[in-house]
DNA sequence: TTGTAAGCGTTATCAT
DNA sequence: ATGATAACGCTTACAA
């Protein structure tokens, strides 16, 4: 393995000149530049980036904290982050935490120990717990923010989007609208439930606690939670699911109980993962701008790493309400 | 930012003792150990891992090359790789290449420049092109190998699995069996097509080129490729799709042409992504052991990085044929 | 424009 | 068991 000294010797210049030729070519004469480059080819030199990072005290890496990378929404955001990072010469360290706080901390430790320059968090932090564990000096932007999220963040208007969905269901004539939510304390659940309640209130429909089933954003939980609606004496005519995966699970359950979607019951999702378009019936849902979210979060983090000021701590991106085939007018029993 | 020298001063010992206390505690007296640890707490010391990596010439990172991380099969494998890596103290650098060779090379360059210790490749290499571009000294294991794959690899028996699928369709009575393949030159396509042909040959059914539609493993390509089967004068009674995403796309097309699955036409997939269980009808498919694949590939790479011998260059893992609701006896027209 | 040389924070060798 | 010190490969004042 040849190093910069070998190149210098071969080229007949000093190591400083070689170093400059690589990182700041303008400061070097054309003659030296040529000598250096042919020397590099000759000895097969590859700069040791570990040494460079060490010396310049920057790792040019960011860690992405994600509860579950197999969630299609998350993987889309990550793809976008990676794309942007690559463009800017940064590496992405994957931190699939499976929701385990301990693993999250291990990854955050990597930036304390200089292996990464910052963090992008894809989990909405629960307000009380958040600030407590992000150490001093670790820069972090949350790419899945909520109204309660502190610090640099990008988010969509979850409440508004949820309200739009439920407003639409109400406009179709639905009055008994069930909910399959995420975990009770999850900020996304809180924001989206607020939107649901706002829509109800706007139409003078009383909030009925028994119409809210708690899931955890997995398909399996949607599948399960939907069961209780099937066996209700007074069944809801529509179900607002807080993500697409639960909606897909719910539809599965409804079908197996002999209910047709949307003729007997309407179902809506949230996220617009790619399967939302291909499931049967295709899903009425809220399209999150995954691409934009990732790109923006990465750009914000980069600015933070460079020590620059953020134009704004919070960036709220528009989400699009997409009407497909899983919603229709309520059945009249 | 305090360093090892600050700790040494605070503890009243030498830097060597501090270093040993951290990386090889057995070599240090209990007294020194205590002094060191309280000094560490006092000055808020975090070891500079970049310096450690630099000094020991190991980055403790591996890059994972994946054509598209939003593909659920890949993200499952990656989750498993990440899990194993984390256990072993390694970081995972995400290399989403989008199938672009140039990006792949940029990532491979990271191991040449010491930012990573090895590579896990999730793309089946095309035989002629493969060896040419993986530089000397870069260790790599292919986690999605095929029969033509060279070098350390883990794979399933694609040909055997495909044959099992088609054997099953034949056993149901199908004789005209369509195929939606991946790109023609993709080794997975080659292996699985070989299995298809073997099954046909075993039942004395002539291979009919017109029954093979070329896709590219995306849902959209499945959706498109299926169209040509719908309009055929003599339609196949079953379609063997080379992955689940194309099968889901195909089913979508068939339905929109008024065909029922499986009553009018059977469809099979490959991979067993989680959505295969939840689509309508649920998909008969081949379950790849994604978890095992990732874990094994990581273990092999680790051994390679440590300079150890591999017990075997090739590891063939069992795949399971899963029968669900998308297949049935052929319709009799 | 170029060269010399002093670090960066750690590990490892060699004494003690 | 502990300490002094020389690397590791690079960047960057500072000099020339």
XYZ file of C-alpha atoms (C1' of nucleotides) in Angstrom:
698
model
C 0.000 0.000 0.000
C 1.671 3.149 -1.165
C 1.320 6.432 0.653
C 1.736 10.074 -0.117
C 5.455 9.907 0.549
C 5.952 7.278 -2.118
C 4.153 9.475 -4.576
C 6.262 12.475 -3.591
C 9.458 10.529 -4.035
C 8.366 9.146 -7.397
C 7.274 12.570 -8.610
C 10.353 14.292 -7.264
C 8.325 16.812 -5.253
C 7.460 17.213 -1.577
C 4.566 15.557 0.187
C 3.009 18.955 0.660
C 2.872 19.434 -3.069
C 1.239 16.066 -3.546
C -1.286 16.854 -0.866
C -2.069 20.192 -2.457
C -2.244 18.680 -5.916
C -5.038 16.481 -4.653
C -7.072 18.751 -2.441
C -6.288 22.196 -3.842
C -4.896 21.864 -7.389
C -5.035 25.606 -8.038
C -2.174 26.124 -5.667
C 0.128 23.924 -7.701
C 1.920 24.544 -10.988
C 0.892 22.619 -14.046
C 4.283 20.951 -14.209
C 4.068 19.618 -10.672
C 0.490 18.592 -11.242
C 1.496 16.454 -14.162
C 4.407 14.918 -12.313
C 2.170 14.116 -9.372
C -0.533 12.528 -11.443
C 1.747 10.285 -13.378
C 3.474 9.299 -10.149
C 0.102 8.431 -8.660
C -0.695 6.213 -11.606
C 2.717 4.631 -11.502
C 2.680 3.626 -7.833
C -1.058 2.940 -7.746
C -1.712 5.393 -4.987
C -5.046 5.616 -3.206
C -5.278 8.333 -0.568
C -5.990 7.040 2.900
C -9.253 8.758 3.690
C -9.147 7.523 7.232
C -5.992 9.551 7.739
C -7.532 12.524 6.008
C -10.678 12.311 8.119
C -8.651 11.933 11.246
C -6.437 14.844 10.437
C -9.285 17.138 9.457
C -11.483 15.895 12.298
C -14.437 15.220 10.017
C -15.738 11.819 9.066
C -17.923 12.856 6.158
C -20.550 10.408 7.319
C -24.008 10.802 8.796
C -26.035 8.227 10.625
C -29.661 7.657 9.757
C -31.749 6.374 12.622
C -34.769 4.410 11.449
C -37.133 2.223 13.441
C -37.497 -0.278 10.614
C -35.933 -0.079 7.226
C -38.342 -2.585 5.717
C -41.092 -0.016 6.063
C -41.434 1.222 2.476
C -41.987 4.814 3.480
C -38.784 4.878 5.480
C -36.780 3.171 2.790
C -37.924 5.759 0.300
C -36.816 8.580 2.560
C -33.502 6.858 3.135
C -32.923 6.383 -0.557
C -33.367 10.069 -1.008
C -31.042 10.880 1.887
C -28.429 8.558 0.469
C -28.705 10.156 -2.924
C -28.154 13.609 -1.545
C -25.355 12.450 0.717
C -23.541 10.799 -2.153
C -23.787 14.002 -4.161
C -22.213 15.941 -1.329
C -19.485 13.397 -0.663
C -20.998 12.029 2.504
C -21.566 8.427 3.487
C -24.736 7.135 5.116
C -24.381 4.892 8.141
C -27.495 2.817 8.461
C -28.934 2.689 11.975
C -31.887 0.332 11.991
C -32.869 0.586 15.631
C -35.987 -1.576 15.668
C -37.351 0.991 18.057
C -34.844 0.006 20.721
C -33.548 3.053 22.545
C -30.315 1.333 23.455
C -29.436 0.787 19.824
C -30.280 4.353 19.065
C -27.843 5.482 21.707
C -25.125 3.243 20.352
C -25.475 4.930 17.012
C -25.538 8.392 18.480
C -22.343 7.449 20.255
C -20.745 7.107 16.850
C -20.993 10.808 16.360
C -19.617 11.470 19.827
C -16.677 9.287 18.930
C -16.197 11.122 15.603
C -17.238 8.268 13.341
C -20.104 10.387 12.045
C -20.732 14.094 11.810
C -24.458 14.158 12.497
C -27.745 12.312 12.750
C -30.961 12.150 10.823
C -33.751 10.759 12.935
C -36.722 9.083 11.254
C -38.613 8.455 14.458
C -40.889 11.133 15.839
C -39.512 11.858 19.267
C -41.829 11.755 22.188
C -41.645 15.230 23.662
C -40.636 14.481 27.259
C -38.012 11.931 26.353
C -36.405 13.717 23.459
C -34.031 16.390 24.600
C -32.783 14.343 27.484
C -30.721 11.853 25.556
C -29.310 13.722 22.585
C -25.872 14.677 23.877
C -24.416 18.132 23.739
C -22.622 18.782 20.490
C -24.443 16.154 18.437
C -26.259 17.764 15.552
C -29.502 16.093 14.553
C -32.400 16.786 12.276
C -35.670 14.995 12.578
C -37.079 14.066 9.188
C -40.376 12.792 10.552
C -41.346 15.637 12.802
C -44.625 16.325 14.479
C -46.126 19.385 16.071
C -44.477 18.531 19.350
C -41.035 17.902 17.855
C -38.259 20.174 19.059
C -35.073 21.081 17.239
C -34.348 21.143 13.518
C -37.046 19.205 11.754
C -38.920 18.585 8.573
C -42.494 17.442 8.697
C -45.798 17.493 6.959
C -48.980 18.912 8.391
C -50.209 15.638 9.833
C -53.193 17.197 11.504
C -54.261 19.033 8.376
C -53.774 15.975 6.188
C -55.792 13.793 8.539
C -58.498 16.397 8.635
C -58.585 16.466 4.837
C -59.062 12.704 4.733
C -61.866 12.704 7.259
C -63.465 15.798 5.719
C -63.582 13.878 2.470
C -65.191 10.847 4.119
C -67.755 13.116 5.728
C -68.452 14.776 2.395
C -69.259 11.338 1.001
C -71.877 11.006 3.703
C -70.034 8.998 6.331
C -70.949 9.693 9.919
C -69.591 6.715 11.807
C -65.895 6.759 10.995
C -63.569 4.326 12.708
C -59.874 4.922 13.293
C -56.959 2.524 13.379
C -54.270 4.556 15.055
C -50.612 4.093 15.861
C -49.482 3.633 19.428
C -51.316 6.072 21.698
C -48.292 8.119 22.677
C -46.736 8.324 19.221
C -46.737 11.968 18.134
C -47.966 11.007 14.699
C -50.935 9.365 16.324
C -51.551 12.455 18.387
C -51.382 14.866 15.445
C -53.471 12.726 13.129
C -56.051 12.037 15.784
C -56.331 15.763 16.376
C -57.073 16.205 12.675
C -59.705 13.489 12.844
C -61.379 15.188 15.785
C -61.279 18.570 14.101
C -63.036 17.174 11.057
C -65.668 15.542 13.214
C -66.213 18.723 15.170
C -66.552 20.692 11.961
C -69.453 18.470 10.978
C -71.039 18.321 14.410
C -70.321 14.649 14.810
C -69.586 13.605 18.373
C -66.273 11.882 19.020
C -66.841 8.262 19.977
C -63.943 6.694 21.797
C -65.085 3.193 20.938
C -64.392 3.884 17.284
C -60.662 4.232 17.876
C -58.626 1.029 17.708
C -54.986 1.182 18.643
C -52.439 -0.348 16.254
C -48.702 0.080 15.932
C -48.260 0.929 12.239
C -47.608 -2.688 11.207
C -49.758 -4.562 8.700
C -50.385 -7.194 11.285
C -51.765 -4.698 13.769
C -54.105 -3.324 11.112
C -55.286 -6.808 10.399
C -56.041 -7.353 14.065
C -57.505 -4.021 14.942
C -59.997 -4.241 12.108
C -61.571 -7.297 13.658
C -63.276 -5.340 16.395
C -65.036 -3.202 13.808
C -66.358 -6.238 11.967
C -68.129 -7.603 14.999
C -69.589 -4.291 16.182
C -73.337 -4.092 16.390
C -73.272 -0.675 14.794
C -70.380 -0.923 12.386
C -68.561 2.182 11.135
C -69.076 2.838 7.424
C -65.514 3.983 6.971
C -62.125 3.440 8.628
C -59.373 6.013 8.733
C -56.079 4.137 9.087
C -53.030 6.069 10.180
C -50.773 4.412 7.655
C -51.034 2.345 4.497
C -49.717 -0.867 5.957
C -52.456 -0.958 8.583
C -55.004 -0.072 5.897
C -53.842 -3.018 3.823
C -54.123 -5.275 6.844
C -57.536 -3.914 7.660
C -58.828 -4.493 4.141
C -57.630 -8.067 4.360
C -59.672 -8.599 7.533
C -62.745 -6.871 6.162
C -62.692 -9.036 3.052
C -62.331 -12.179 5.056
C -65.449 -11.150 6.977
C -67.281 -10.899 3.675
C -67.321 -7.112 3.586
C -66.691 -5.354 0.303
C -64.442 -2.294 0.126
C -65.631 0.349 -0.568
C -69.242 -0.778 -1.128
C -69.774 -1.960 2.436
C -67.058 0.005 4.121
C -64.526 2.617 3.021
C -60.884 2.511 4.069
C -58.181 5.156 3.878
C -54.436 4.991 4.461
C -51.577 7.373 5.017
C -48.099 7.661 3.404
C -48.806 6.449 -0.126
C -46.310 3.634 -0.208
C -45.957 2.113 -3.653
C -48.316 -0.792 -2.923
C -51.110 1.615 -2.141
C -51.525 1.932 -5.869
C -51.486 -1.806 -6.525
C -53.576 -3.277 -3.758
C -57.171 -4.209 -4.309
C -58.937 -1.858 -4.105
C -56.254 0.763 -4.614
C -55.921 2.945 -1.581
C -57.216 6.428 -0.955
C -54.398 7.928 1.062
C -52.148 10.863 1.881
C -49.002 11.034 -0.238
C -46.019 12.088 1.792
C -43.260 13.697 -0.272
C -40.670 11.124 0.766
C -38.121 12.269 -1.759
C -38.345 15.892 -0.698
C -38.301 15.014 2.958
C -35.044 13.102 2.671
C -33.366 15.695 0.513
C -34.352 18.579 2.709
C -33.386 16.830 5.918
C -29.962 16.026 4.497
C -29.452 19.584 3.327
C -30.386 20.924 6.739
C -28.029 18.526 8.455
C -25.201 19.483 6.141
C -25.696 23.128 6.983
C -25.680 22.287 10.669
C -22.486 20.281 10.266
C -20.830 23.183 8.493
C -21.807 25.332 11.433
C -24.126 27.513 9.410
C -27.391 28.977 10.577
C -30.632 27.349 9.494
C -33.044 29.630 7.680
C -35.730 28.016 9.773
C -35.730 25.236 12.321
C -38.987 23.824 11.046
C -39.829 22.979 7.468
C -43.380 21.924 6.756
C -43.734 20.180 3.406
C -47.011 19.810 1.527
C -48.725 16.422 1.481
C -51.136 15.447 -1.221
C -54.467 13.768 -0.664
C -54.876 10.994 -3.240
C -58.311 9.604 -3.967
C -58.374 6.061 -5.300
C -60.810 3.170 -5.143
C -61.005 2.257 -1.471
C -63.504 4.962 -0.604
C -67.082 5.513 -1.662
C -70.456 6.583 -0.363
C -71.625 4.785 2.756
C -73.824 1.745 2.403
C -77.353 2.238 3.647
C -78.402 -0.555 5.958
C -12.921 17.937 23.299
C -10.691 16.090 25.679
C -8.242 13.461 24.539
C -6.401 10.543 26.001
C -3.667 12.811 27.285
C -6.095 14.852 29.350
C -7.371 11.669 30.902
C -3.839 10.495 31.642
C -2.975 13.770 33.322
C -6.169 13.789 35.345
C -5.671 10.181 36.412
C -1.991 10.648 37.125
C -0.965 7.798 34.836
C 0.565 7.571 31.375
C -1.377 7.653 28.113
C -0.313 4.081 27.507
C -2.092 3.009 30.664
C -5.238 4.815 29.652
C -5.143 3.209 26.241
C -4.673 -0.209 27.779
C -7.371 0.398 30.358
C -9.785 0.883 27.507
C -8.794 -1.739 24.999
C -7.147 -4.380 27.162
C -8.200 -3.928 30.802
C -6.617 -7.192 31.925
C -3.201 -5.698 31.465
C -3.888 -2.937 33.983
C -4.021 -2.983 37.771
C -7.305 -2.444 39.497
C -6.010 0.749 41.058
C -5.076 2.291 37.731
C -8.309 1.108 36.224
C -10.285 2.966 38.846
C -8.238 6.096 38.489
C -8.656 6.018 34.742
C -12.375 5.527 34.838
C -13.056 8.302 37.234
C -10.783 10.565 35.228
C -12.743 9.691 32.107
C -15.987 10.615 33.807
C -14.494 13.791 35.178
C -13.189 15.185 31.908
C -16.015 13.761 29.805
C -13.720 11.800 27.577
C -14.916 10.094 24.401
C -12.281 8.146 22.511
C -11.671 9.397 19.008
C -12.543 6.355 16.955
C -11.313 8.019 13.816
C -7.848 8.128 15.341
C -8.172 4.559 16.476
C -9.278 3.402 13.044
C -6.524 5.349 11.424
C -3.890 3.953 13.693
C -5.074 0.379 13.440
C -5.756 0.691 9.706
C -9.253 -0.729 10.028
C -12.453 1.214 9.608
C -14.831 -1.313 11.107
C -17.313 -0.535 8.385
C -18.645 -2.480 5.433
C -20.456 -1.167 2.428
C -23.627 -2.804 1.210
C -24.249 -2.407 -2.493
C -27.923 -2.628 -3.381
C -29.666 -1.752 -6.630
C -32.707 -0.378 -4.856
C -33.300 -0.246 -1.167
C -37.036 0.245 -1.550
C -37.291 -3.309 -2.819
C -38.672 -5.112 0.233
C -36.577 -8.207 -0.288
C -33.385 -6.187 -0.318
C -34.357 -4.130 2.679
C -34.999 -7.307 4.634
C -31.573 -8.644 3.766
C -30.007 -5.333 4.685
C -31.781 -5.248 8.020
C -30.296 -8.599 8.789
C -26.828 -7.520 7.676
C -27.079 -4.423 9.826
C -28.127 -6.448 12.813
C -25.176 -8.776 12.493
C -22.779 -5.916 11.827
C -23.942 -4.042 14.905
C -23.394 -7.156 17.007
C -19.847 -7.418 15.739
C -19.067 -3.747 16.156
C -19.202 -2.907 12.475
C -21.018 -0.087 10.761
C -23.001 -0.472 7.556
C -22.442 2.076 4.803
C -25.476 2.128 2.600
C -24.706 2.050 -1.109
C -27.944 2.386 -3.036
C -26.597 2.246 -6.572
C -29.822 2.352 -8.551
C -28.126 -0.106 -10.835
C -25.618 2.505 -11.959
C -22.179 1.012 -12.325
C -20.494 4.334 -11.718
C -22.067 4.658 -8.301
C -21.084 1.131 -7.500
C -17.489 1.961 -8.291
C -17.596 5.061 -6.133
C -18.618 2.919 -3.215
C -16.029 0.286 -3.908
C -13.518 3.087 -3.931
C -14.370 3.670 -0.293
C -12.780 0.410 0.606
C -9.744 1.198 -1.510
C -9.421 4.439 0.392
C -9.796 2.633 3.741
C -13.196 4.039 4.645
C -14.620 0.527 4.625
C -13.146 -2.920 5.122
C -15.236 -4.869 2.650
C -18.296 -5.093 0.452
C -21.513 -7.043 0.392
C -23.036 -7.051 -3.038
C -26.784 -7.566 -3.434
C -26.755 -7.546 -7.198
C -26.089 -10.760 -9.081
C -23.028 -10.015 -11.142
C -23.136 -10.723 -14.802
C -20.369 -13.238 -15.359
C -18.260 -11.476 -17.994
C -18.357 -8.109 -16.328
C -17.827 -9.206 -12.766
C -14.201 -9.923 -12.073
C -13.031 -7.066 -14.194
C -13.990 -4.217 -11.955
C -13.561 -5.480 -8.404
C -10.095 -4.180 -7.580
C -7.305 -6.260 -6.156
C -7.425 -6.347 -2.388
C -11.114 -5.523 -2.026
C -12.921 -8.308 -0.241
C -16.485 -8.865 -1.340
C -19.203 -11.400 -0.790
C -22.208 -11.636 -3.010
C -25.387 -12.208 -1.036
C -27.563 -12.717 -4.089
C -25.512 -15.205 -5.999
C -26.452 -17.289 -8.977
C -24.983 -20.362 -10.562
C -22.656 -18.220 -12.626
C -21.475 -16.068 -9.722
C -17.784 -16.225 -8.930
C -16.105 -15.544 -5.627
C -17.492 -15.818 -2.085
C -21.263 -15.984 -2.319
C -24.466 -17.026 -0.698
C -27.384 -18.001 -2.816
C -30.456 -20.132 -3.038
C -31.069 -22.804 -5.626
C -32.922 -20.537 -8.024
C -33.214 -23.171 -10.696
C -34.524 -25.782 -8.293
C -36.991 -23.349 -6.729
C -38.297 -22.256 -10.106
C -38.636 -25.868 -11.142
C -40.615 -26.596 -7.962
C -43.022 -23.777 -8.763
C -43.586 -24.891 -12.319
C -43.772 -28.556 -11.319
C -46.561 -27.584 -8.976
C -48.431 -25.679 -11.682
C -48.073 -28.677 -13.972
C -49.344 -30.964 -11.246
C -52.463 -28.818 -11.054
C -53.000 -29.515 -14.730
C -51.511 -26.426 -16.343
C -49.908 -26.905 -19.731
C -49.643 -23.396 -21.117
C -47.580 -21.571 -18.548
C -46.480 -18.017 -19.210
C -43.387 -16.404 -17.703
C -42.715 -12.851 -16.710
C -38.956 -12.772 -16.384
C -36.377 -10.261 -15.275
C -34.037 -8.687 -17.777
C -32.770 -11.311 -20.211
C -29.140 -11.189 -19.134
C -29.769 -11.093 -15.407
C -28.340 -14.254 -13.870
C -31.458 -14.719 -11.768
C -33.483 -14.689 -14.932
C -31.151 -17.253 -16.466
C -31.254 -19.614 -13.494
C -34.987 -19.386 -12.979
C -35.716 -19.770 -16.643
C -33.563 -22.886 -16.648
C -35.739 -24.269 -13.843
C -38.864 -23.445 -15.790
C -37.558 -25.259 -18.832
C -36.523 -28.258 -16.788
C -40.004 -28.589 -15.358
C -41.545 -28.307 -18.783
C -39.164 -30.891 -20.181
C -39.982 -33.215 -17.314
C -43.634 -33.131 -18.340
C -42.981 -33.304 -22.068
C -44.292 -29.839 -22.669
C -42.543 -27.993 -25.478
C -40.935 -24.687 -24.619
C -42.780 -21.848 -26.322
C -40.767 -18.678 -26.647
C -43.871 -16.561 -27.117
C -44.910 -17.368 -23.569
C -41.923 -15.523 -22.090
C -42.421 -11.804 -21.444
C -39.415 -9.795 -20.340
C -39.791 -7.557 -17.303
C -37.238 -5.911 -15.035
C -38.371 -6.985 -11.565
C -40.433 -3.834 -10.964
C -44.163 -3.861 -10.282
C -44.688 -1.608 -13.216
C -42.965 -4.009 -15.593
C -45.152 -6.849 -14.322
C -48.187 -4.734 -14.930
C -47.089 -4.092 -18.479
C -45.820 -7.497 -19.405
C -49.050 -9.136 -18.332
C -50.962 -7.223 -20.977
C -49.617 -9.305 -23.814
C -50.962 -12.446 -22.167
C -54.433 -10.965 -21.805
C -54.787 -10.302 -25.497
C -53.366 -13.617 -26.678
C -55.646 -15.795 -28.736
C -54.569 -18.840 -26.781
C -54.016 -17.454 -23.301
C -51.776 -19.234 -20.790
C -53.651 -20.661 -17.822
C -50.896 -19.741 -15.422
C -48.088 -17.182 -15.190
C -44.812 -17.777 -13.419
C -43.453 -14.384 -12.358
C -39.817 -14.144 -11.387
C -40.517 -11.953 -8.398
C -43.427 -10.921 -6.204
C -43.534 -7.331 -7.328
C -44.062 -8.309 -10.945
C -46.662 -10.859 -9.841
C -48.554 -8.143 -8.014
C -48.400 -5.932 -11.069
C -49.523 -8.795 -13.276
C -52.492 -9.588 -11.068
C -53.519 -5.964 -11.243
C -53.530 -6.112 -15.045
C -55.357 -9.438 -15.175
C -58.086 -8.126 -12.897
C -58.516 -5.007 -14.943
C -59.056 -7.241 -17.963
C -61.825 -8.993 -16.108
C -59.856 -12.151 -15.399
C -60.165 -13.806 -12.004
C -57.102 -15.107 -10.176
C -56.826 -18.056 -9.742
C -60.115 -19.178 -11.318
C -59.286 -17.917 -14.806
C -55.541 -17.778 -14.491
C -53.017 -18.729 -11.840
C -50.102 -16.485 -10.862
C -46.975 -17.220 -8.867
C -44.277 -14.962 -7.474
C -40.779 -15.269 -6.070
C -39.139 -13.881 -2.895
C -42.079 -13.852 -0.479
C -41.978 -10.195 0.400
C -44.267 -9.401 3.299
C -46.927 -7.990 1.047
C -47.252 -11.357 -0.753
C -49.294 -12.534 2.194
C -51.634 -9.558 2.134
C -52.389 -9.006 -1.514
C -55.556 -10.297 -3.066
C -55.351 -13.158 -3.748
C -52.421 -13.937 -1.471
C -49.456 -15.068 -3.488
C -48.114 -18.542 -4.081
C -44.384 -17.902 -4.087
C -40.877 -18.965 -3.123
C -39.787 -17.755 0.293
C -36.180 -16.652 0.290
C -34.537 -16.822 3.717
C -33.678 -13.126 3.725
C -32.643 -13.113 7.357
C -30.293 -16.029 6.962
C -28.871 -14.690 3.736
C -27.872 -11.400 5.326
C -26.482 -12.957 8.451
C -24.430 -15.517 6.586
C -23.099 -13.009 4.071
C -21.978 -10.734 6.886
C -20.307 -13.580 8.734
C -18.460 -14.619 5.608
C -17.302 -11.091 4.963
C -16.101 -10.721 8.529
C -14.017 -13.841 8.167
C -12.569 -12.525 4.929
C -11.746 -9.210 6.574
C -9.966 -10.991 9.394
C -7.941 -12.783 6.775
C -9.343 -16.200 7.670
C -10.142 -18.983 5.262
C -13.723 -19.575 4.249
C -15.032 -23.064 4.931
C -16.612 -22.849 1.500
C -16.800 -20.146 -1.092
C -20.393 -20.965 -1.929
C -23.258 -21.327 0.508
C -26.557 -22.511 -0.887
C -29.443 -21.820 1.464
C -32.807 -23.603 1.301
C -35.789 -21.743 -0.107
C -39.319 -22.694 0.776
C -42.166 -23.041 -1.665
C -45.250 -21.395 -0.197
C -48.669 -22.238 -1.585
C -51.319 -19.573 -1.090
C -54.412 -18.497 -2.956
C -53.158 -17.237 -6.311
C -52.902 -20.685 -7.847
C -55.536 -23.250 -8.698
C -56.531 -25.772 -11.312
C -56.673 -24.422 -14.852
C -59.967 -23.179 -16.213
C -61.452 -25.270 -18.967
C -62.469 -23.168 -21.929
C 5.028 27.925 -6.252
C 7.369 24.834 -3.239
C 9.460 22.528 0.840
C 10.075 21.627 5.879
C 8.181 20.082 9.789
C 4.805 20.139 13.441
C 1.012 18.106 14.760
C -3.882 15.267 14.828
C -5.134 11.029 18.938
C -4.287 6.698 19.135
C -1.698 2.145 19.555
C 2.320 -0.567 20.143
C 7.178 -1.349 21.063
C 10.483 -1.341 24.160
C 12.398 -0.417 28.409
C 11.979 -0.247 33.253
C 2.222 -3.258 35.667
C 3.681 1.035 33.836
C 5.891 4.758 31.194
C 8.329 7.119 27.340
C 8.135 7.501 22.659
C 7.915 6.319 17.880
C 5.003 5.525 14.423
C 0.324 5.700 11.346
C -0.652 9.167 6.598
C -2.197 13.217 6.073
C -2.851 18.622 6.233
C -1.203 23.067 7.031
C 1.396 26.873 9.005
C 5.500 28.894 8.187
C 9.654 29.676 5.511
C 12.006 30.087 1.522
